Amino acid sequence: MEDWAVRAEGLEKRYGEKRALDGFDLAVRPGTVHGLLGPNGAGKTTAVRVLATLRRFDGGRAEVAGVDVARDPRRVRALIGLTGQYAAVDEILTGRQNLEMFGRLFHLGGRRARSRAAELLERFGLSEAADTGVEGYSGGMRRRLDLAASMILAPRVLFLDEPTTGLDPRGRGEVWDAVRALVAAGTTVLLTTQYLEEADKLAARVTVIDRGRAIADDTPEALKNRVGGDRIEVVAADAADLPRVAKTVARVCLGEPHLDDTGRRVHAPVADRVTALTEVARTLQDEGVPVEDIGLRRPSLDDVFLRLTGQGVAA
């Protein structure tokens, strides 16, 4: 297990009769972002709490940064950082005061705490707002400050539990940039998220968890390839034209096309993407069938969840 930043084998955690973790396996390579995804109640948060030493487990084995979680939890806590779903900073204080306070709580001493706060404010792009009250920060700025606080001791492994919940697209982008910077500096990140786009953009590898067990583990691209390759998708302008659209798509697709009456949508996998798109577009135009949209799509992680868990987006 020494080659992994985080390694779990057969983890079990029970709450009465319920098995929150039921033989859960996980392997996270150093210096990467690893996504942990699954539907509600799948065991994501329980797994993070166990690995971060916040919950004892009932069976199996786990190591974080090469340290056994069960045998030496205090050592593990000295090597990790944890950022929950909501920012844990004090809104009354300024950004600088927050980081200096965390530094003192970690026994850095006054001078070192001030120096470390300045370093982190610069790294996370908060220097200009350092002496402004956090109550005036945007959501993205608060989350970046929260990430900075979790990095006071430069942890080798950082657990991020849905770090962009409730943020607008700009705020999410700011946090993504901060996470990338952390990994570039050598930190390993285990990320749980309800935004599948987030895992797709950040994670080098993804583990899908359901009912307390890992049911898939691979790169985002490889997981999407399990669902299938390219597919053509046509949105009809009028639902009455769906049968004609489906008939046209059927000429070029692999298997039967799928119809979505509510969305007036027809989609199907194809082998020759360019030929399929050209033929469908030309045929529909020649037959006078109006469409709102036509294009080629790659499978998404949403599709992976639907296929693997029988559910839609993780939460």
Coordinates of C-alpha atoms in Angstrom, one line a residue:
M1 CA 0.0 0.0 0.0
E2 CA 3.1 2.3 0.1
D3 CA 2.7 3.4 -3.5
W4 CA -0.7 5.1 -2.8
A5 CA -1.6 8.4 -1.2
V6 CA -4.9 6.8 0.0
R7 CA -5.6 3.1 0.0
A8 CA -8.6 1.3 1.4
E9 CA -9.3 -2.5 1.2
G10 CA -12.6 -4.0 2.2
L11 CA -13.7 -1.1 4.4
E12 CA -16.8 -1.8 6.4
K13 CA -18.9 0.6 8.5
R14 CA -22.2 -0.3 10.1
Y15 CA -24.9 1.8 11.7
G16 CA -27.1 -0.7 13.4
E17 CA -28.4 -3.0 10.6
K18 CA -27.4 -0.6 7.9
R19 CA -24.1 -1.1 6.1
A20 CA -22.8 2.4 5.1
L21 CA -19.6 0.8 3.8
D22 CA -19.8 -2.8 2.6
G23 CA -16.3 -3.9 1.5
F24 CA -15.3 -0.6 0.0
D25 CA -12.0 -0.5 -1.9
L26 CA -10.1 2.7 -3.0
A27 CA -6.7 3.5 -4.4
V28 CA -5.6 7.1 -5.0
R29 CA -2.3 7.9 -6.7
P30 CA -0.1 10.6 -5.2
G31 CA -0.3 14.1 -6.7
T32 CA -3.7 13.7 -8.4
V33 CA -7.3 14.6 -8.0
H34 CA -9.4 11.5 -7.5
G35 CA -13.1 11.8 -7.7
L36 CA -15.5 9.8 -5.4
L37 CA -18.9 9.8 -6.9
G38 CA -22.2 8.2 -6.2
P39 CA -26.0 8.7 -5.6
N40 CA -27.4 9.9 -2.3
G41 CA -26.7 7.4 0.5
A42 CA -24.1 5.6 -1.5
G43 CA -21.4 6.0 1.3
K44 CA -19.3 8.9 -0.1
T45 CA -19.3 11.0 3.0
T46 CA -18.9 8.0 5.3
A47 CA -15.8 6.9 3.4
V48 CA -14.3 10.4 3.7
R49 CA -15.0 10.6 7.4
V50 CA -13.5 7.2 8.0
L51 CA -10.3 8.0 6.0
A52 CA -10.1 11.4 7.8
T53 CA -10.3 9.6 11.2
L54 CA -13.6 11.2 12.1
R55 CA -15.3 7.8 12.2
R56 CA -14.0 4.4 13.3
F57 CA -14.6 1.6 10.9
D58 CA -15.7 -1.9 11.6
G59 CA -13.6 -4.0 9.2
G60 CA -11.0 -3.8 6.5
R61 CA -7.9 -1.7 6.3
A62 CA -7.0 1.8 5.3
E63 CA -3.9 3.9 5.0
V64 CA -3.5 7.6 4.2
A65 CA -0.1 9.0 3.3
G66 CA 1.4 5.7 4.2
V67 CA 0.0 5.7 7.8
D68 CA -2.5 3.1 9.1
V69 CA -5.7 4.9 9.9
A70 CA -6.7 2.6 12.7
R71 CA -3.3 2.2 14.4
D72 CA -2.2 5.8 14.2
P73 CA -5.1 8.3 13.7
R74 CA -3.2 11.2 15.3
R75 CA -0.4 10.9 12.8
V76 CA -2.9 10.7 9.9
R77 CA -4.5 13.9 11.1
A78 CA -1.2 15.7 11.1
L79 CA -0.8 14.8 7.4
I80 CA -4.2 15.7 6.0
G81 CA -6.5 18.6 5.4
L82 CA -10.3 18.5 5.3
T83 CA -12.8 20.9 3.7
G84 CA -16.5 20.3 4.1
Q85 CA -19.5 21.3 2.1
Y86 CA -19.7 24.8 3.7
A87 CA -17.0 27.3 4.4
A88 CA -15.8 27.2 8.0
V89 CA -14.3 30.7 8.1
D90 CA -15.3 33.5 10.5
E91 CA -17.2 36.2 8.7
I92 CA -16.5 38.8 11.4
L93 CA -12.7 38.6 10.8
T94 CA -10.8 39.6 7.7
G95 CA -9.3 37.0 5.4
R96 CA -5.8 37.6 6.9
Q97 CA -7.1 37.3 10.4
N98 CA -8.8 34.1 9.7
L99 CA -5.7 32.4 8.4
E100 CA -3.5 33.8 11.2
M101 CA -6.0 32.5 13.7
F102 CA -5.9 29.0 12.1
G103 CA -2.1 29.2 12.1
R104 CA -2.1 29.9 15.9
L105 CA -4.6 27.1 16.5
F106 CA -2.1 24.8 14.7
H107 CA 0.6 26.1 17.1
L108 CA 2.7 27.8 14.4
G109 CA 3.5 30.8 16.6
G110 CA 2.7 34.4 15.8
R111 CA 5.5 35.1 13.3
R112 CA 5.1 31.9 11.4
A113 CA 1.3 32.2 11.4
R114 CA 1.5 35.6 9.8
S115 CA 4.1 34.5 7.3
R116 CA 2.0 31.4 6.3
A117 CA -1.2 33.5 6.0
A118 CA 0.6 35.9 3.6
E119 CA 1.8 32.9 1.5
L120 CA -1.6 31.4 1.3
L121 CA -3.4 34.7 0.5
E122 CA -1.0 35.1 -2.4
R123 CA -1.4 31.5 -3.6
F124 CA -5.2 31.7 -3.6
G125 CA -5.5 35.1 -5.2
L126 CA -6.8 36.8 -2.1
S127 CA -4.0 39.3 -1.3
E128 CA -6.0 42.3 -2.5
A129 CA -9.0 41.4 -0.2
A130 CA -6.8 40.2 2.7
D131 CA -7.8 42.9 5.0
T132 CA -11.5 43.0 4.1
G133 CA -14.1 41.4 6.3
V134 CA -15.1 37.9 5.0
E135 CA -18.7 39.0 5.2
G136 CA -18.0 41.0 2.0
Y137 CA -16.5 38.1 0.1
S138 CA -18.2 36.4 -2.8
G139 CA -19.0 32.7 -2.5
G140 CA -16.0 31.7 -4.5
M141 CA -13.7 33.9 -2.4
R142 CA -15.0 32.3 0.8
R143 CA -14.4 28.8 -0.6
R144 CA -10.9 29.7 -1.7
L145 CA -10.2 31.1 1.8
D146 CA -11.6 27.9 3.3
L147 CA -9.2 25.9 1.1
A148 CA -6.3 28.2 2.2
A149 CA -7.2 27.5 5.8
S150 CA -7.1 23.7 5.2
M151 CA -3.6 24.2 3.7
I152 CA -2.0 25.9 6.8
L153 CA 0.1 22.8 7.5
A154 CA 0.7 21.9 3.8
P155 CA -1.1 18.6 4.1
R156 CA 0.0 15.7 1.9
V157 CA -3.6 14.7 1.3
L158 CA -6.6 17.0 1.1
F159 CA -10.2 15.7 1.4
L160 CA -12.7 18.0 -0.4
D161 CA -16.4 17.1 0.4
E162 CA -18.5 18.9 -2.3
P163 CA -16.4 22.0 -2.2
T164 CA -18.5 24.0 -4.7
T165 CA -22.0 23.3 -3.4
G166 CA -24.1 26.4 -3.9
L167 CA -21.6 28.4 -5.9
D168 CA -22.4 30.1 -9.2
P169 CA -20.3 29.1 -12.3
R170 CA -17.8 31.8 -11.7
G171 CA -17.3 30.7 -8.1
R172 CA -16.9 27.1 -9.2
G173 CA -14.3 28.1 -11.7
E174 CA -12.3 30.0 -9.0
V175 CA -12.3 26.9 -6.8
W176 CA -11.3 24.6 -9.7
D177 CA -8.3 26.8 -10.4
A178 CA -7.3 26.7 -6.7
V179 CA -7.6 22.9 -6.7
R180 CA -5.4 22.6 -9.8
A181 CA -2.8 24.8 -8.2
L182 CA -2.8 22.6 -5.1
V183 CA -2.2 19.5 -7.1
A184 CA 0.5 21.2 -9.1
A185 CA 2.3 21.9 -5.8
G186 CA 2.2 18.2 -4.9
T187 CA -1.0 17.8 -2.8
T188 CA -3.2 14.8 -3.4
V189 CA -6.9 15.6 -3.5
L190 CA -9.8 13.2 -2.8
L191 CA -12.9 15.0 -4.2
T192 CA -16.5 14.1 -3.6
T193 CA -18.9 16.2 -5.7
Q194 CA -22.5 16.4 -6.9
Y195 CA -21.4 18.2 -10.0
L196 CA -20.4 15.6 -12.6
E197 CA -18.8 18.3 -14.8
E198 CA -16.5 19.1 -11.8
A199 CA -15.2 15.5 -11.6
D200 CA -14.8 15.4 -15.4
K201 CA -12.7 18.6 -15.4
L202 CA -10.6 17.9 -12.3
A203 CA -10.2 14.2 -11.6
A204 CA -7.5 12.1 -13.2
R205 CA -9.5 9.0 -12.0
V206 CA -13.0 8.4 -10.6
T207 CA -14.4 5.8 -8.3
V208 CA -18.1 5.3 -8.4
I209 CA -19.6 4.1 -5.1
D210 CA -23.0 2.6 -4.6
R211 CA -24.5 0.9 -1.6
G212 CA -21.2 1.1 0.2
R213 CA -19.1 -0.6 -2.5
A214 CA -16.9 0.6 -5.3
I215 CA -18.7 -0.5 -8.5
A216 CA -16.3 1.2 -11.0
D217 CA -12.9 2.8 -10.9
D218 CA -11.2 4.3 -14.0
T219 CA -10.4 7.5 -15.8
P220 CA -13.4 9.7 -16.7
E221 CA -12.8 9.0 -20.4
A222 CA -12.7 5.3 -19.9
L223 CA -15.9 5.3 -17.8
K224 CA -17.7 7.3 -20.6
N225 CA -16.4 4.8 -23.1
R226 CA -18.2 2.0 -21.2
V227 CA -21.5 3.7 -22.0
G228 CA -20.6 3.9 -25.7
G229 CA -18.9 6.0 -28.3
D230 CA -20.2 9.0 -30.2
R231 CA -23.9 9.4 -30.7
I232 CA -26.0 11.6 -32.9
E233 CA -28.7 13.7 -31.3
V234 CA -31.6 15.5 -33.0
V235 CA -34.1 17.8 -31.3
A236 CA -37.2 18.1 -33.5
A237 CA -39.0 21.4 -33.7
D238 CA -42.4 19.6 -33.5
A239 CA -43.1 16.5 -31.5
A240 CA -45.2 15.2 -34.4
D241 CA -42.1 14.8 -36.5
L242 CA -40.4 12.5 -34.0
P243 CA -41.2 9.3 -36.0
R244 CA -39.8 10.8 -39.2
V245 CA -36.6 11.9 -37.4
A246 CA -36.2 8.5 -35.8
K247 CA -36.6 6.8 -39.1
T248 CA -33.9 8.9 -40.6
V249 CA -31.5 8.4 -37.7
A250 CA -32.1 4.6 -37.8
R251 CA -30.5 4.5 -41.3
V252 CA -27.1 5.5 -39.9
C253 CA -27.1 4.4 -36.2
L254 CA -26.0 1.3 -34.4
G255 CA -29.1 -0.4 -33.0
E256 CA -32.4 1.3 -32.4
P257 CA -32.6 5.0 -31.8
H258 CA -34.0 6.3 -28.5
L259 CA -36.9 8.7 -28.4
D260 CA -37.6 11.3 -25.7
D261 CA -41.1 12.5 -26.3
T262 CA -40.9 15.2 -23.6
G263 CA -37.7 16.7 -25.0
R264 CA -38.6 16.0 -28.6
R265 CA -35.3 14.3 -28.8
V266 CA -33.9 11.4 -30.8
H267 CA -30.5 10.0 -30.1
A268 CA -28.5 6.9 -31.0
P269 CA -24.9 5.6 -31.2
V270 CA -23.0 5.9 -34.5
A271 CA -19.8 4.4 -35.9
D272 CA -18.9 7.0 -38.5
R273 CA -19.7 10.3 -36.9
V274 CA -19.1 12.7 -39.8
T275 CA -21.0 10.6 -42.3
A276 CA -23.9 10.0 -40.0
L277 CA -24.2 13.7 -39.1
T278 CA -24.0 14.8 -42.8
E279 CA -26.5 12.2 -44.0
V280 CA -29.1 12.9 -41.3
A281 CA -28.9 16.6 -41.7
R282 CA -29.2 16.4 -45.5
T283 CA -32.1 14.0 -45.4
L284 CA -34.1 16.0 -42.9
Q285 CA -33.5 19.1 -44.9
D286 CA -34.6 17.4 -48.2
E287 CA -37.8 16.1 -46.5
G288 CA -38.6 19.5 -45.0
V289 CA -38.4 18.4 -41.3
P290 CA -37.5 21.4 -39.1
V291 CA -35.2 20.7 -36.2
E292 CA -34.1 22.9 -33.3
D293 CA -30.7 21.2 -32.8
I294 CA -28.6 18.5 -34.4
G295 CA -25.2 17.4 -33.4
L296 CA -22.7 14.7 -32.2
R297 CA -22.4 14.1 -28.5
R298 CA -19.9 12.2 -26.4
P299 CA -21.2 10.3 -23.4
S300 CA -21.1 12.2 -20.1
L301 CA -20.6 11.2 -16.6
D302 CA -24.3 11.6 -16.2
D303 CA -24.7 8.7 -18.6
V304 CA -22.2 6.7 -16.6
F305 CA -24.2 7.2 -13.4
L306 CA -27.4 6.2 -15.1
R307 CA -25.9 3.1 -16.5
L308 CA -23.9 2.0 -13.4
T309 CA -26.3 2.9 -10.6
G310 CA -29.7 3.1 -12.3
Q311 CA -29.9 6.7 -11.1
G312 CA -29.2 10.1 -12.5
V313 CA -26.9 12.7 -11.2
A314 CA -25.0 12.0 -8.0
A315 CA -25.8 14.1 -4.9

